[in-house]
XYZ file of N, CA and C in Angstrom:
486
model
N 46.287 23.820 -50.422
C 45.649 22.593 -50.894
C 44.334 22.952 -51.556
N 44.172 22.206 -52.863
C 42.772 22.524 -53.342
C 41.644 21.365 -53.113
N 42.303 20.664 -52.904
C 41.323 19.803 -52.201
C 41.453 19.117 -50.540
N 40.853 19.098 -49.817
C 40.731 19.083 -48.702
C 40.623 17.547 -48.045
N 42.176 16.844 -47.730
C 42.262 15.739 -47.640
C 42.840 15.145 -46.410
N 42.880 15.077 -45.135
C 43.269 14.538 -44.234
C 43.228 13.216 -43.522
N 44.744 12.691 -43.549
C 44.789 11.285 -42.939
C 44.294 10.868 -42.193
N 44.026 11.343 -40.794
C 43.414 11.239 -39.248
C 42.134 12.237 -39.045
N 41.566 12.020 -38.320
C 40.358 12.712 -37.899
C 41.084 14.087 -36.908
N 42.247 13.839 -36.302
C 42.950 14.578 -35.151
C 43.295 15.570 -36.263
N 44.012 15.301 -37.708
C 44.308 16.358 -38.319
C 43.123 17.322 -38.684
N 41.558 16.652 -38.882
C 40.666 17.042 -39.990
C 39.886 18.455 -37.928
N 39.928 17.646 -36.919
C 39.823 18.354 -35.648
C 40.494 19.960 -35.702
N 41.852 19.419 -36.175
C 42.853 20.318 -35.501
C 42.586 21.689 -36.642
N 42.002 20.962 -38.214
C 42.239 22.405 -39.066
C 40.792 23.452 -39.174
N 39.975 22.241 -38.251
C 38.323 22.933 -38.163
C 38.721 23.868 -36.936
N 39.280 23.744 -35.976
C 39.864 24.561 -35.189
C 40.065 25.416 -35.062
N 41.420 25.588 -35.836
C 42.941 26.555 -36.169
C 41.808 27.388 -37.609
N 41.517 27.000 -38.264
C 41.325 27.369 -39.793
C 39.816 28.162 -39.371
N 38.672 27.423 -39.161
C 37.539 27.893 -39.660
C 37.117 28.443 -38.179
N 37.112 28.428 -37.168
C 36.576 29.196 -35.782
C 37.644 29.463 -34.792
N 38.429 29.377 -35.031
C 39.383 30.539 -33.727
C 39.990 29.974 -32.710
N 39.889 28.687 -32.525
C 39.766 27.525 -31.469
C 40.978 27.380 -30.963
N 41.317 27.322 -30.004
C 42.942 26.484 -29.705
C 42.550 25.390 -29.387
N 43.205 24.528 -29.069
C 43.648 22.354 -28.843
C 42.921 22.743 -27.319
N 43.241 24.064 -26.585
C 43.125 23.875 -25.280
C 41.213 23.544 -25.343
N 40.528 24.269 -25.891
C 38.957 25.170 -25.647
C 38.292 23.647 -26.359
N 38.783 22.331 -26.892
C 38.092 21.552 -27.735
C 37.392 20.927 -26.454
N 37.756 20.930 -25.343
C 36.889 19.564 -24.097
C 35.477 20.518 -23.709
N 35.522 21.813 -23.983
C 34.616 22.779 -23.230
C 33.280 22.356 -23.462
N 32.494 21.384 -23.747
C 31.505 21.093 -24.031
C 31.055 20.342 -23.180
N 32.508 19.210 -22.903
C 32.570 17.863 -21.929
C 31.984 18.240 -20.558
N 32.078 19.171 -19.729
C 31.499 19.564 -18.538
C 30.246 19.628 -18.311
N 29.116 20.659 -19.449
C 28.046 20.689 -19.026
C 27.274 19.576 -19.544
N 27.830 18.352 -20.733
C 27.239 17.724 -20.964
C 27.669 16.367 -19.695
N 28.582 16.701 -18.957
C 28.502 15.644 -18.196
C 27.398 15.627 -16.842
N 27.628 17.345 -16.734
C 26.614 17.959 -15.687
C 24.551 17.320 -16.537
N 24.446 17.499 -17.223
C 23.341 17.221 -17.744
C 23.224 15.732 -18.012
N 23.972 14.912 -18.178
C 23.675 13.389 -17.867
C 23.642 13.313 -16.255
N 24.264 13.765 -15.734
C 24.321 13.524 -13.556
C 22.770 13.972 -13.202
N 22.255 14.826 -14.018
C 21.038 15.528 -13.472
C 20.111 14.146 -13.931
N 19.667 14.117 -15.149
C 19.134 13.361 -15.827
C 19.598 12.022 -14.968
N 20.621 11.401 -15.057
C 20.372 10.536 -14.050
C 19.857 10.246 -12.257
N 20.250 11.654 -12.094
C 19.910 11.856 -10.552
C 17.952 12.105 -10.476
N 17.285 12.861 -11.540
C 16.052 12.837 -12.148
C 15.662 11.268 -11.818
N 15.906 9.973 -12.442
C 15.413 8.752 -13.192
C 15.600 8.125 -11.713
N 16.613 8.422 -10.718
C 16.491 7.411 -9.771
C 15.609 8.315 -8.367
N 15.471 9.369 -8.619
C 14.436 9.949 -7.583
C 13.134 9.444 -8.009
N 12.695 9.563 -9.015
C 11.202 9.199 -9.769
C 11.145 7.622 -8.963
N 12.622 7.107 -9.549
C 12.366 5.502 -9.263
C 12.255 5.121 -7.467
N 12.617 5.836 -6.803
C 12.336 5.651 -5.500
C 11.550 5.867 -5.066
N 10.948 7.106 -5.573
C 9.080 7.917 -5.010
C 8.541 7.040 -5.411
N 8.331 6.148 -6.557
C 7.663 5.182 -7.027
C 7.167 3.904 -6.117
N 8.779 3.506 -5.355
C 8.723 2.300 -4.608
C 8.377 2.862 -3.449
N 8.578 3.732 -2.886
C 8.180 3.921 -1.668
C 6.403 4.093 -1.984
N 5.776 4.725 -2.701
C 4.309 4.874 -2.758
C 3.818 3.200 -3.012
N 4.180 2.584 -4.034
C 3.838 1.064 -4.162
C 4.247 0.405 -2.561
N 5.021 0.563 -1.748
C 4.915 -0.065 -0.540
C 3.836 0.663 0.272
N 3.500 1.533 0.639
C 2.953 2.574 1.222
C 1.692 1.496 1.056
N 0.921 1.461 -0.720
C -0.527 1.293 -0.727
C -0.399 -0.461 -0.229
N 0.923 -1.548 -0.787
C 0.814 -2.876 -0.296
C 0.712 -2.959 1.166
N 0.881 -1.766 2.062
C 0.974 -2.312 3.377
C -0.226 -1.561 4.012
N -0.599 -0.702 3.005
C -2.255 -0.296 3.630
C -3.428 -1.798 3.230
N -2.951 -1.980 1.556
C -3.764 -3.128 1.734
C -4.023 -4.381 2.388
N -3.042 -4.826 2.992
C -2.467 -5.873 3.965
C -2.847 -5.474 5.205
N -2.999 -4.486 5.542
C -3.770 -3.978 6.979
C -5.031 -4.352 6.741
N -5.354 -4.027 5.772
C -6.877 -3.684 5.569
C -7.561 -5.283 5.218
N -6.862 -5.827 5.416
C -6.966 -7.317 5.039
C -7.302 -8.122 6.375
N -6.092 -7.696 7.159
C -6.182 -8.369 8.320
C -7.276 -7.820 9.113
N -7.778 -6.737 9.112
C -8.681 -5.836 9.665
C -10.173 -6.760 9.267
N -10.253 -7.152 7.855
C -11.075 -7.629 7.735
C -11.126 -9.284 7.978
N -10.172 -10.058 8.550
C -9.973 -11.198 9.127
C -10.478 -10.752 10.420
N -9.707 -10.117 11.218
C -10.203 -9.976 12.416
C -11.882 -9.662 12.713
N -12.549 -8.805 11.517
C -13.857 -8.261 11.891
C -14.833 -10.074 11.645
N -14.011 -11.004 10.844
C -14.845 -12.302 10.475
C -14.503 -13.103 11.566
N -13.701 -13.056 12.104
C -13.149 -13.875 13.668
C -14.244 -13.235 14.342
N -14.293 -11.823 15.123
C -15.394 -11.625 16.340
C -16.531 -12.285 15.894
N -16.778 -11.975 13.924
C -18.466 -12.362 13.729
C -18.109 -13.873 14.430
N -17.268 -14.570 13.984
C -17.491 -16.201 14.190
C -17.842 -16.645 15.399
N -17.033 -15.881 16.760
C -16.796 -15.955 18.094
C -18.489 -15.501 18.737
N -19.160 -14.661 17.665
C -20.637 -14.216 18.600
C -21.183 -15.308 18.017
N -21.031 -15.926 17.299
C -21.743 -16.961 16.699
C -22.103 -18.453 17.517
N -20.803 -18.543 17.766
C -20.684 -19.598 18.412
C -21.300 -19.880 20.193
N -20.877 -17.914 20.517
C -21.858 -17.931 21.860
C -23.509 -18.104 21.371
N -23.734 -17.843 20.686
C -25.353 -17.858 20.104
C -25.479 -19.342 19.831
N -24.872 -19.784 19.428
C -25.105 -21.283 19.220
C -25.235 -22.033 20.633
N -24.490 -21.878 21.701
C -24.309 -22.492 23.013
C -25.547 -21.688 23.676
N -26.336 -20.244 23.620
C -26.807 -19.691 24.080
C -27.959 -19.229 23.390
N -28.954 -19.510 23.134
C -29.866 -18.754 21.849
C -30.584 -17.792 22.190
N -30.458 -16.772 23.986
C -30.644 -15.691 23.998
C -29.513 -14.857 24.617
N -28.539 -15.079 24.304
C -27.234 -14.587 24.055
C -27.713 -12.955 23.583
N -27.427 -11.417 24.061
C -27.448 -10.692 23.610
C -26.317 -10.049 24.390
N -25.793 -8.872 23.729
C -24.486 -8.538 24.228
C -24.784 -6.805 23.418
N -25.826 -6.283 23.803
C -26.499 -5.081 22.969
C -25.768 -3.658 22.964
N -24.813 -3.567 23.962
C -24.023 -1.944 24.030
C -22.911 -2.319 22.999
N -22.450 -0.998 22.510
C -21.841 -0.617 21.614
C -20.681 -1.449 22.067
N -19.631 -2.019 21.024
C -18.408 -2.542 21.840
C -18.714 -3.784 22.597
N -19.636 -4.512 23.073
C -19.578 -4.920 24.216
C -18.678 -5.581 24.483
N -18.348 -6.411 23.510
C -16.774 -7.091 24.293
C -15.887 -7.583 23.306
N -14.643 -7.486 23.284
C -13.382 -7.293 22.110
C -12.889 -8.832 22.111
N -12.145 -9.074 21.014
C -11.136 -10.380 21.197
C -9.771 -9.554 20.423
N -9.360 -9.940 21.825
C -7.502 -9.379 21.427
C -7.013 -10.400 20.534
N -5.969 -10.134 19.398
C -5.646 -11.113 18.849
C -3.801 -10.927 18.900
N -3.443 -9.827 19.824
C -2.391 -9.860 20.083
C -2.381 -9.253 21.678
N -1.288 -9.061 22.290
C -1.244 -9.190 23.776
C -1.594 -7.526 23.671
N -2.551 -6.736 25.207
C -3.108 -5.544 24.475
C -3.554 -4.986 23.222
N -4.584 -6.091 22.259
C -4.825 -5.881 20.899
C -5.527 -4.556 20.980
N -6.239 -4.472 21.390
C -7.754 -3.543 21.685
C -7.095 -2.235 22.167
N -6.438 -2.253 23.572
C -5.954 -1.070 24.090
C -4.999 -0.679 23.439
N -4.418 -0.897 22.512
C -3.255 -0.458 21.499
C -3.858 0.256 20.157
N -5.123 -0.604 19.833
C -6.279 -0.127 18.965
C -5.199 -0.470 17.791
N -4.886 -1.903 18.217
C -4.473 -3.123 16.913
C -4.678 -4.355 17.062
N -4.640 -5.046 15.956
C -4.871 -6.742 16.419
C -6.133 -6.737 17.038
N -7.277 -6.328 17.074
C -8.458 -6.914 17.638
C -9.752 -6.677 16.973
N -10.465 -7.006 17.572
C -12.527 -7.161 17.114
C -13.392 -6.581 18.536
N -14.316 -6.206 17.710
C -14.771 -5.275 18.960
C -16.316 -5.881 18.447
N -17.071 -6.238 18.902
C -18.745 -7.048 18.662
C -19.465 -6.690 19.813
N -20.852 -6.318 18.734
C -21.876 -6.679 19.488
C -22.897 -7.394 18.958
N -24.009 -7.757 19.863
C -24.659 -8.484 19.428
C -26.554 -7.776 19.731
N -27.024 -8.099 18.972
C -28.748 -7.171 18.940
C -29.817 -8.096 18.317
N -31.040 -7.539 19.013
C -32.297 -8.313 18.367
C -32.474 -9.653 18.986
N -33.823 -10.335 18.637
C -34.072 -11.446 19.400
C -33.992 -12.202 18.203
N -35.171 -12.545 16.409
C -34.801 -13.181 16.322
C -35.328 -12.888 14.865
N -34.557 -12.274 13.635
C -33.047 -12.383 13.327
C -32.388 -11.958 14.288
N -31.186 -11.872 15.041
C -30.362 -11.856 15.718
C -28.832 -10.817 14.899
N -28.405 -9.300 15.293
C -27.773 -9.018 14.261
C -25.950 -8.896 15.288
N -25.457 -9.232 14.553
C -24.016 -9.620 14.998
C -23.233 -8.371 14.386
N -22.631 -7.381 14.705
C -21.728 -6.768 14.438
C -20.624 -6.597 14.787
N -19.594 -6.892 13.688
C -18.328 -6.959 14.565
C -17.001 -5.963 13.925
N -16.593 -5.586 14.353
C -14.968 -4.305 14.069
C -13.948 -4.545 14.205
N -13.062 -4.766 12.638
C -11.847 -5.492 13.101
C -10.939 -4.401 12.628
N -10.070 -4.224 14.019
C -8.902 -3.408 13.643
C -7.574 -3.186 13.639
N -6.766 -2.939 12.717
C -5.501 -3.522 12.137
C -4.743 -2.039 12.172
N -4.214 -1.396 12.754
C -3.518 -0.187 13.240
C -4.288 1.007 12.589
N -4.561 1.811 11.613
C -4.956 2.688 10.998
C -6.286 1.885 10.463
N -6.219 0.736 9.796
C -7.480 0.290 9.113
C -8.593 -0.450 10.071
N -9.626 -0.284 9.415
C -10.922 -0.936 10.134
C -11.944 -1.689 9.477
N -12.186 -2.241 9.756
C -13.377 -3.156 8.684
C -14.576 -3.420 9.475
N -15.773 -3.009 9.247
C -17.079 -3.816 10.002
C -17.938 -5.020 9.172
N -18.023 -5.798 10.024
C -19.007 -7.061 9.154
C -20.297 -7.212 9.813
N -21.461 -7.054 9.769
C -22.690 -7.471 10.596
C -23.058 -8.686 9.814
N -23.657 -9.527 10.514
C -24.236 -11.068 10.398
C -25.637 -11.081 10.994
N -27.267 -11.229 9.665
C -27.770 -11.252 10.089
C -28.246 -13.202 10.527
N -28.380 -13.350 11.600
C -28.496 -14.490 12.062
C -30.071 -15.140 12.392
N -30.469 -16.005 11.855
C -31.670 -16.199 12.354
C -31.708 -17.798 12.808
N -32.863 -17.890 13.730
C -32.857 -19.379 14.526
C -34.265 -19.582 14.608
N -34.338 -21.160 14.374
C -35.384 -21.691 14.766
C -36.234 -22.062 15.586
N -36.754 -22.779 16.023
C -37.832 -22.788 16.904
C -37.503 -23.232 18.145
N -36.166 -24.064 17.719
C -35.126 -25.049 19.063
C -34.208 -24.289 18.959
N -33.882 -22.711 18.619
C -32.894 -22.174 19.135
C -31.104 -22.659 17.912
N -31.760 -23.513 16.539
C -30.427 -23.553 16.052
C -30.429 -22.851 14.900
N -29.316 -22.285 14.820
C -29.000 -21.319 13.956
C -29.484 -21.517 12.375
N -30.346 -21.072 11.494
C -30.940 -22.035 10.364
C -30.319 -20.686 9.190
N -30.044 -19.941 9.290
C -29.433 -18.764 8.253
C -28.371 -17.618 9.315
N -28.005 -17.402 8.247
C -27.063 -15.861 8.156
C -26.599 -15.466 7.039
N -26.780 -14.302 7.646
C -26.627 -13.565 5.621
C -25.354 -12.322 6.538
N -24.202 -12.158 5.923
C -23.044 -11.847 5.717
C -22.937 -10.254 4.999
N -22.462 -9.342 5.583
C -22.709 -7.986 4.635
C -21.104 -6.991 5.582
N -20.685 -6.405 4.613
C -19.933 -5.518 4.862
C -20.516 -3.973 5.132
N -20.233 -3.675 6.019
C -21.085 -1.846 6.831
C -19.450 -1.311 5.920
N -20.138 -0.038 4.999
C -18.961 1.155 4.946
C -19.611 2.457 5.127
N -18.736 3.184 5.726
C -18.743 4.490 6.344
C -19.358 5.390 5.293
């Protein structure tokens, strides 16, 4: 033939084959394997990435959510010394810790779910309180000041970091 004309693509396959590289019908799939092996990788690649991903995005949402409640709990003890100071206007409670509010059954002795406060000074009056949420911790001190009849006339609100 002087010109090079085939009906089907299977014929135009079969003479690139037979004619121009050495090929038998059998050796034409030999490609099909490692390119199937190299899509399995590549896909097995895209869904590891995609899981390390979700597992680290849960990891930091449930540190932040600790760290949340940690800081609920440290604004609960402030509220709770507050309120003894209000009923009491020489209310002091001066050792470290002096006394916790569990906010679950063994909050404190589990060293979860609770607030740990103390209370200092005569008058600003300083309220510190530690709220802690399994691994996380938050401190809030409240400086508190009172008047002449003993009622609470300011507090100024501040976060303690390490």
């Amino acid at each position: 033939k002087s010109l090079l004309s085939f009906s089907t693509s299977n014929q135009l396959i079969s003479w690139l084959g037979h004619k121009h590289f050495g090929l038998s019908t059998r050796c034409r799939g030999v490609a099909t394997l490692p390119t199937v092996m190299l899509l399995g990788v590549m896909a097995l690649v895209v869904t590891v990435s995609i899981t390390t991903l979700s597992f680290t995005e849960l990891f930091i949402s449930q540190g932040s959510a600790q760290s949340s409640r940690a800081h609920f709990y440290a604004e609960a003890g402030a509220r709770d010394a507050l309120i003894k100071i209000a009923r009491n206007k020489t209310y002091l409670c001066a050792t470290t810790d002096c006394y916790s509010v569990d906010f679950s059954t063994n909050g404190c002795a589990l060293s979860k779910d609770c607030a740990k406060v103390q209370v200092t000074g005569d008058n600003p009056k300083t309220v510190t309180s530690k709220g802690i949420m399994n691994a996380s911790a938050r401190t809030l001190q409240v400086a508190v000041t009172l008047d002449t009849d003993g009622l609470i006339t300011g507090a100024v609100w501040s976060e303690v970091t390490n």
